Amino acid sequence: MEMKPLTRVILGLVCLLVAIWLVAPTLVVVPMSFNQNKSLAFPPQGFSWQWYQNFATNPEWSTSFLNSLKVASLVAVLATVLGTLAAFGLDRMKARPANLLRMLMLTPMVVPGVVLAIGIYAVYLDAQLVGTLTGFVLAHTILALPFVLIAVSANLEVFDRRLETAAASLGAGALTTFRTVTLPLILPGILSGLLFAFATSFDEIVVSLFITNPYLKTLPVQIYSSITRDADPTVAAVGTILLFATTILIGGGMLLLGRERKGRL
Amino acid sequence: QDKPVAGEVKEGSLKGKTLTFVSYGGIYQDGQAAALKEFVDKSGVKLLNDGPTEIAKLQAQVESGNVTWDVVDTDDLPPYVYCGKLFQKLDLTKLDVSKIPEGQVGECSVPAMNYGVVLMYNKEKYKDNPPKSWADFFDTEKFPGVRGIDGSGSPTGGLLEQAFKVAGGDPKTMTVADIDKAIDVVRKLGPDTIFWKTGAESQQLAESGEADMLMMWTGRAMTAVKNGAKYAPAWQDWLVVMDQMTIPVGVKDTDASYALINAYLGKQSQEVLAEKTSYTPINSEAQPKVDDSVAAFLTNTPDRQKQGYKQNFKFWVPNFAVAQEKWSALMAGN
Amino acid sequence: MNPRPENRGAAIDLDTVSKAYGAFKALDGVSLRIEPGEFMTLLGPSGSGKTTTLNVIAGFTDVTSGKLSVGGKSVVGVPAHKRNIGVVFQHYALFPHMTVGRNVAYPLTLRGIAQDERKKRVAKALDMVKMGDFAHRYPSELSGGQQQRVALARAIVFDPPLLLMDEPLGALDKKLREWLQLEIKRIHRELGTTFVYVTHDQEEALVLSDRIAVFNRGRIEQIGTGRQLYDEPATLFVGRFIGDSTVLRGEAKSDGSSTALTVAGETVAAPRRLNGEASPVMLLRPEKLAIRRPGQDAAGTNRLSGTIAEAIYLGSGSKYEVRLGDGSTAIVRSPLAGESFGLGDKVELGFDGADAKLLPDDSTADTTLT
Amino acid sequence: MNPRPENRGAAIDLDTVSKAYGAFKALDGVSLRIEPGEFMTLLGPSGSGKTTTLNVIAGFTDVTSGKLSVGGKSVVGVPAHKRNIGVVFQHYALFPHMTVGRNVAYPLTLRGIAQDERKKRVAKALDMVKMGDFAHRYPSELSGGQQQRVALARAIVFDPPLLLMDEPLGALDKKLREWLQLEIKRIHRELGTTFVYVTHDQEEALVLSDRIAVFNRGRIEQIGTGRQLYDEPATLFVGRFIGDSTVLRGEAKSDGSSTALTVAGETVAAPRRLNGEASPVMLLRPEKLAIRRPGQDAAGTNRLSGTIAEAIYLGSGSKYEVRLGDGSTAIVRSPLAGESFGLGDKVELGFDGADAKLLPDDSTADTTLT
Amino acid sequence: MSALEPTTPSAPQRAGWAWRPFALTLPALVLLAAVIGYPLITIVLRSLSEPQWGLQNYTWFFGAPVNLTVLQRTFSISAWVTVVCVLCAYPYAYLMTAVGPRVRLALILCVLIPFWVSGVVRTLSWVILLQDSGVINSLLRSAGFDGVRLIRTQTGVVIGMAQVLLPFMILPLYSVMKGIDLRLVQAARSLGARPSRAFFTVYLPLSLPGVYAGAIIVFILALGFYITPALLGGPRSTMLSTLVQTQVLSLLQWGRGGAMGVVLLVATFVLLSLAAPVMRSRHREAGRR
Ligand SMILES: Nc1ncnc2c1ncn2[C@@H]1O[C@H](COP(=O)(O)OP(=O)(O)OP(=O)(O)O)[C@@H](O)[C@H]1O
Ligand SMILES: Nc1ncnc2c1ncn2[C@@H]1O[C@H](COP(=O)(O)OP(=O)(O)OP(=O)(O)O)[C@@H](O)[C@H]1O
Ligand SMILES: [Mg+2]
Ligand SMILES: [Mg+2]
């Protein structure tokens, strides 16, 4: 879209501010992680690696971190698959039932966390799911599902369905059409759904606090207990590690994937 | 059967058994686990640590008849409020409570450790004329400045009683209607009052100097000072607080739970606990080796014990729900 | 017609098919039988239901009522991708995220055709539409006509026994169109493919088709060869839609063997009886009308006088619009060799009564014809 | 040409405009002057740069080099919305989130035209394209041709002094197209609007345009009236692109006043000198060729023998493709009245040397012509 | 080659997707029913049955002014957060579609990074940044603005919450904007629309699905926020979740907590269904059958 130079400058500035706003609180974590004292004060004092050491050597931290990775990855996949399927179904349904079902699927987002958490806990006690990987994955998947649903639905709204017809006419079955035509074109939506799902699980605390047990703790549970009982900068160290890990992973990944698709104008 | 002795464990008595001990995690629970190490080694029990303690979670277990927690460390009020409902009435013949300070053993609980809620003030702000008591804390004219109050959830009975005193009442004869009067005193502190939500936040408030007078847990106060906060405590009427050891209703092996608690109450266990966590032991014979900065905030010295203020349990337990509701209204800006 | 012996094309049978969008009937009882290997063209005004018919055959549109079979079997419930039908969409429907090459290779990939073979066939198809140099472009980097050609190549590349084409050459210049018409004819001849073809170019329809179905408002008005439609239109609509025509209206009188029409005082007659139509009209093709200066020697049995209202130079001849006495317009085509007339010239038109077609007046039924 | 006196149309001046996409030159030094009120048609093969030219004029595409002025003023840097140009896009570009009515009202709303007036003008424009009943539909609920008509109405409704139309009638049937051609002509005449028009329909180009610019590979080959292009093509490309043509190639010999070409043993001559072209070709229009059975009385000074390779029935006459001795094809059109020939018949073609055009052979330069 | 496979005449004729759409939603629905359907029903039942059967929990909810204040505040803070998110995310997402791959990468990173640092930690960072002695106030002071109160105000809460939720707005928006046919904007320009006009009448409406998607996520998530308003706000920015938390976790007042949850749920759904017709426009409906 054409823009006046002034508009362009203003847009750039606004976005710069937004970007700073987005990353500033994350960056604050970095200096805090090198604090010499066991404190989350800012500005931090002294310099020390001890919190990183703590993260690496204390099994509570490292295992909970790995657990979170595991749970979040499974959740991301499961929720994305289920959510995308559902978004499709809804997209192809008559408006009325679709709206109803859509609402239903949004409930996990709306019900206050505690209320849901205790409900799920009661169910899990009966089903022997407390503190199990399955338990975590199922609960988090439910919580993540609405994000995937919404993100994918938004993309389906703007997707040109005539292309699916074209693919079918060329001999592509439903699945193939989906894989070769629909999927690549709504991929941005699915990817953002996937990210949301992963992040939801990775950061979920309220339900996790209830369904956790000594065998299986996720990172947020660990962070929570750490932060409620003592101001442990290990939390900041974890934050910093995540920050750099993601920057490298995402940045590197995107650079490696290389050339942007230039299909669409 | 022999009278139990705190800290004594029968060799191999719990071999093959498993106990789940629930507390609040972090260094506190680490310390508790260390304190119980001897018990575990000797009895041969397998000890699992769980947490954090959520009463609602416990309730769900009790209601479903599927109780997986064997010994639970809780805040000070719940064992009184839910005594008999969620927590077993304790059979004191199975425990040695002789070394526990006066008046701390409840019907359903024994204390897990002591700490205090202490008034901390900014030394630089008040210099020569520091606040000395809760009365000063509530006096914004003589002592202007930002106050920080525990807003992490439940009301602190002791604080409300102090507030009620400021309003001219006598906590000993407090009635339900008086709760409002006490809360009004807090409300009058004005919009500048900070209600901190986590211990970490209170510590952070002290270290950054945001608040001039802070109601703080002693452990946090100690850490803040250690980290360079220019704050000092006013010990007069510090509020005695303790975590409680309880046994939930419906545990599979009650005796094993008793054995754990009894071991926990032992002198040596309590010394280990204090050294690891800097909380005050509840065995009066315990002599933990701690450095000066920690010692300064231990509450079990005779002096401290004299200055301490115990809340009126008899009043708060039945009125807990009412107080909570009124307190929530204050917290919600009403 | 005349299904070729080597025939592998599929037969299509539409039986009183209707398709409604809400209250609006896009198709209204369409019955159409297409023989294996036949080249059937759908002709009709904009919005008359041609694309909808193709969509029904291809399986993209559910019918509201009616039956459909392809290759002798009912295809109700057969999903589009199993019908093995090549489709050129009016809107192209190229995949924006694939290059031209991958777009065209797509149906082959789906059929598991080996890389080598695939490359060869893609190259061949692209060469046929003269897009060989563009395999690496994305659709957004092509001109309109180039996109259309890619769509054509994509539909043809996998040799489907049935090809549906919705104005596949509409965006192309004459030369290219003629070249591709030849190619399409070749495919039709060599492979015996059944074609259902939509075009607005009547010449194209005449050149390519075995039969033509004329659509109007969701119905088929007539099906027949190009000559049949031109010479023997079943309705006034068809007569006016196909080719140029002059329509004479007037007071009608019918005797035993012929009908006379009085147009603005002049009477013309045709040797056919009225079939009870209240208001018959007389339809004349431009080449059946002879044009000359008034009083010149006459051809034909009937004559009408008028004035030249428009003269159009057509390269290979001239086309005149002649205003008649009743204000209506007659269209006359004269070869370059003939006499030429200027605007406003008074002329006389002569024609043979046998060349006129008497038809019932259905012109109120259609608003898209002027 | 001949700008009308009441003229409010805008003049356009393109001065050696080039547009490159990477290494590919979509426009390569195009210079084009369009007079105020002129009707200029751009003709050319698919991908030759017509749409790009329109985009440059409308301001959607930056030029790589060259100058452009509209209405006498340079429009470099003038944003598209200030150019006040109506555009019918080849891809329609209807707003999918607005009804037909709101689509057409859009330019009026932008110009702050009052509701009443707006309604009237929208209704008029929609009626003109015969879409009056569809005002409440969304574009996705229309057929291809209906969408195109809405696009047309939207471009016309605000009476812009300059209208750019990219195949505005391409998806319409003949009748509707003729009706809209008349409307476009009327607008052109009554309002003096300048038109830049892209079409693939040569008849349409001839009917509508004052002048035609023939594009080829990003360049303009010739600009002139339809007759000029047909009768006096400047290049072989133009000659072959416009209308049917027969191209004779052979050994050439030139004397003082005429040039003789030997085609498969038969020699034909044209009364013009070679202008130094190494390999001249002779271009003949179909109607300049007379067809007859061998030995029959001859017309014209030259004759060639051949065989009927294809006979096409065209409604108003026949078109023959005649295979000549050297394997090339001659195209002949004969009126319905004339004699008719069958496939394989031996025939003789006669023509007047004066009717043949001698042109340099540039056929290697273009691959899209067969 | 036979043209067609044998057919099953009874199956419905369908383009592309041979499965019934409902089947596609089934797995999600089953999981939904299993994992939260049951708890949800229990909650509703408990809100009606504890301590006795009846509506007492609801009359209590609507009888206590503090609840209504907090409910109203919850919605208004969420609305503000949503507005701020839309306003900030829109230009940002747009820029993402308009720049080259390198800048886009940087912009995407800025969006994704906050995702990975625990929400609790991030909120603590905000406390540090916003507090009176914090970084932002120091900056403001040196710029001459003294005594700007950010922390413990609703402004502070909105700033913090919006930052946490911004990625949920930006990503759906970006993915929709990427698919917009810019030729339509050209068309608008040719018809006489100033860039701003073309933007508001064409680009914006076409990007609305993304705005709606993001806004719904943000708004609903904001409704349930607990930690951030608690830490960044004061008593005057308490949100409903905190009250629910207190009722359930501190008081074991299931009935009341449940009733609050149900009220929140119903209120949200009412709002959503009011918004639904706006969100499903007819021009898309047309493409479906
Ligand atoms: N974005 C692009 N990138 C690369 N090449 C392009 C791009 N857009 C157009 N072209 C090329 O520029 C040339 C001219 O395109 P243009 O659209 O002007 O053709 P046209 O004359 O309108 O053809 P048609 O009649 O098929 O519409 C074409 O060969 C096309 O492939
Ligand atoms: N989704 C829809 N909703 C309502 N009416 C529709 C829809 N799709 C098509 N129509 C209508 O159905 C009729 C037939 O449309 P169809 O596309 O078959 O026409 P067509 O013969 O292909 O016309 P064209 O030559 O213009 O492409 C048209 O009048 C059109 O407006
Ligand atoms: Mg159509
Ligand atoms: Mg073009």
PDB file of N, CA, C and O in Angstrom, chain B residues 231-247:
ATOM      1  N   TYR B 231      16.355  -0.599  56.102  1.00  0.00           N
ATOM      2  CA  TYR B 231      15.163  -0.714  56.916  1.00  0.00           C
ATOM      3  C   TYR B 231      15.524  -1.314  58.277  1.00  0.00           C
ATOM      4  O   TYR B 231      16.477  -2.075  58.394  1.00  0.00           O
ATOM      5  N   ALA B 232      14.713  -0.978  59.237  1.00  0.00           N
ATOM      6  CA  ALA B 232      14.898  -1.567  60.557  1.00  0.00           C
ATOM      7  C   ALA B 232      13.559  -2.027  61.091  1.00  0.00           C
ATOM      8  O   ALA B 232      12.524  -1.466  60.743  1.00  0.00           O
ATOM      9  N   PRO B 233      13.580  -3.051  61.964  1.00  0.00           N
ATOM     10  CA  PRO B 233      12.319  -3.540  62.512  1.00  0.00           C
ATOM     11  C   PRO B 233      11.916  -2.786  63.779  1.00  0.00           C
ATOM     12  O   PRO B 233      12.777  -2.297  64.512  1.00  0.00           O
ATOM     13  N   ALA B 234      10.607  -2.670  63.977  1.00  0.00           N
ATOM     14  CA  ALA B 234      10.094  -2.228  65.263  1.00  0.00           C
ATOM     15  C   ALA B 234       9.445  -3.441  65.892  1.00  0.00           C
ATOM     16  O   ALA B 234       8.396  -3.891  65.434  1.00  0.00           O
ATOM     17  N   TRP B 235      10.073  -3.991  66.897  1.00  0.00           N
ATOM     18  CA  TRP B 235       9.655  -5.315  67.361  1.00  0.00           C
ATOM     19  C   TRP B 235       8.428  -5.280  68.260  1.00  0.00           C
ATOM     20  O   TRP B 235       7.824  -6.316  68.530  1.00  0.00           O
ATOM     21  N   GLN B 236       8.096  -4.103  68.779  1.00  0.00           N
ATOM     22  CA  GLN B 236       6.977  -4.058  69.710  1.00  0.00           C
ATOM     23  C   GLN B 236       5.718  -4.656  69.081  1.00  0.00           C
ATOM     24  O   GLN B 236       5.294  -4.255  68.004  1.00  0.00           O
ATOM     25  N   ASP B 237       5.128  -5.618  69.733  1.00  0.00           N
ATOM     26  CA  ASP B 237       3.906  -6.265  69.261  1.00  0.00           C
ATOM     27  C   ASP B 237       4.043  -6.918  67.895  1.00  0.00           C
ATOM     28  O   ASP B 237       3.093  -6.950  67.124  1.00  0.00           O
ATOM     29  N   TRP B 238       5.243  -7.421  67.599  1.00  0.00           N
ATOM     30  CA  TRP B 238       5.329  -8.190  66.348  1.00  0.00           C
ATOM     31  C   TRP B 238       4.331  -9.327  66.428  1.00  0.00           C
ATOM     32  O   TRP B 238       4.064  -9.861  67.506  1.00  0.00           O
ATOM     33  N   LEU B 239       3.755  -9.655  65.304  1.00  0.00           N
ATOM     34  CA  LEU B 239       2.661 -10.635  65.311  1.00  0.00           C
ATOM     35  C   LEU B 239       3.225 -12.035  65.163  1.00  0.00           C
ATOM     36  O   LEU B 239       3.963 -12.313  64.214  1.00  0.00           O
ATOM     37  N   VAL B 240       2.877 -12.871  66.120  1.00  0.00           N
ATOM     38  CA  VAL B 240       3.376 -14.236  66.079  1.00  0.00           C
ATOM     39  C   VAL B 240       2.604 -15.020  65.015  1.00  0.00           C
ATOM     40  O   VAL B 240       1.378 -15.039  65.017  1.00  0.00           O
ATOM     41  N   VAL B 241       3.342 -15.599  64.124  1.00  0.00           N
ATOM     42  CA  VAL B 241       2.705 -16.412  63.081  1.00  0.00           C
ATOM     43  C   VAL B 241       3.434 -17.745  63.045  1.00  0.00           C
ATOM     44  O   VAL B 241       4.614 -17.820  63.370  1.00  0.00           O
ATOM     45  N   MET B 242       2.732 -18.778  62.692  1.00  0.00           N
ATOM     46  CA  MET B 242       3.419 -20.050  62.560  1.00  0.00           C
ATOM     47  C   MET B 242       2.742 -20.862  61.468  1.00  0.00           C
ATOM     48  O   MET B 242       1.561 -20.703  61.215  1.00  0.00           O
ATOM     49  N   ASP B 243       3.549 -21.700  60.839  1.00  0.00           N
ATOM     50  CA  ASP B 243       2.934 -22.709  59.980  1.00  0.00           C
ATOM     51  C   ASP B 243       2.553 -23.871  60.876  1.00  0.00           C
ATOM     52  O   ASP B 243       3.092 -24.020  61.971  1.00  0.00           O
ATOM     53  N   GLN B 244       1.610 -24.673  60.397  1.00  0.00           N
ATOM     54  CA  GLN B 244       1.095 -25.758  61.212  1.00  0.00           C
ATOM     55  C   GLN B 244       1.316 -27.100  60.532  1.00  0.00           C
ATOM     56  O   GLN B 244       1.257 -27.208  59.311  1.00  0.00           O
ATOM     57  N   MET B 245       1.605 -28.109  61.393  1.00  0.00           N
ATOM     58  CA  MET B 245       1.679 -29.471  60.871  1.00  0.00           C
ATOM     59  C   MET B 245       0.355 -30.155  61.154  1.00  0.00           C
ATOM     60  O   MET B 245      -0.133 -30.123  62.283  1.00  0.00           O
ATOM     61  N   THR B 246      -0.226 -30.770  60.113  1.00  0.00           N
ATOM     62  CA  THR B 246      -1.532 -31.387  60.285  1.00  0.00           C
ATOM     63  C   THR B 246      -1.580 -32.756  59.617  1.00  0.00           C
ATOM     64  O   THR B 246      -0.738 -33.069  58.767  1.00  0.00           O
ATOM     65  N   ILE B 247      -2.569 -33.514  60.000  1.00  0.00           N
ATOM     66  CA  ILE B 247      -2.832 -34.786  59.334  1.00  0.00           C
ATOM     67  C   ILE B 247      -4.249 -34.720  58.758  1.00  0.00           C
ATOM     68  O   ILE B 247      -5.211 -34.538  59.501  1.00  0.00           O
TER      69      ILE B 247
END
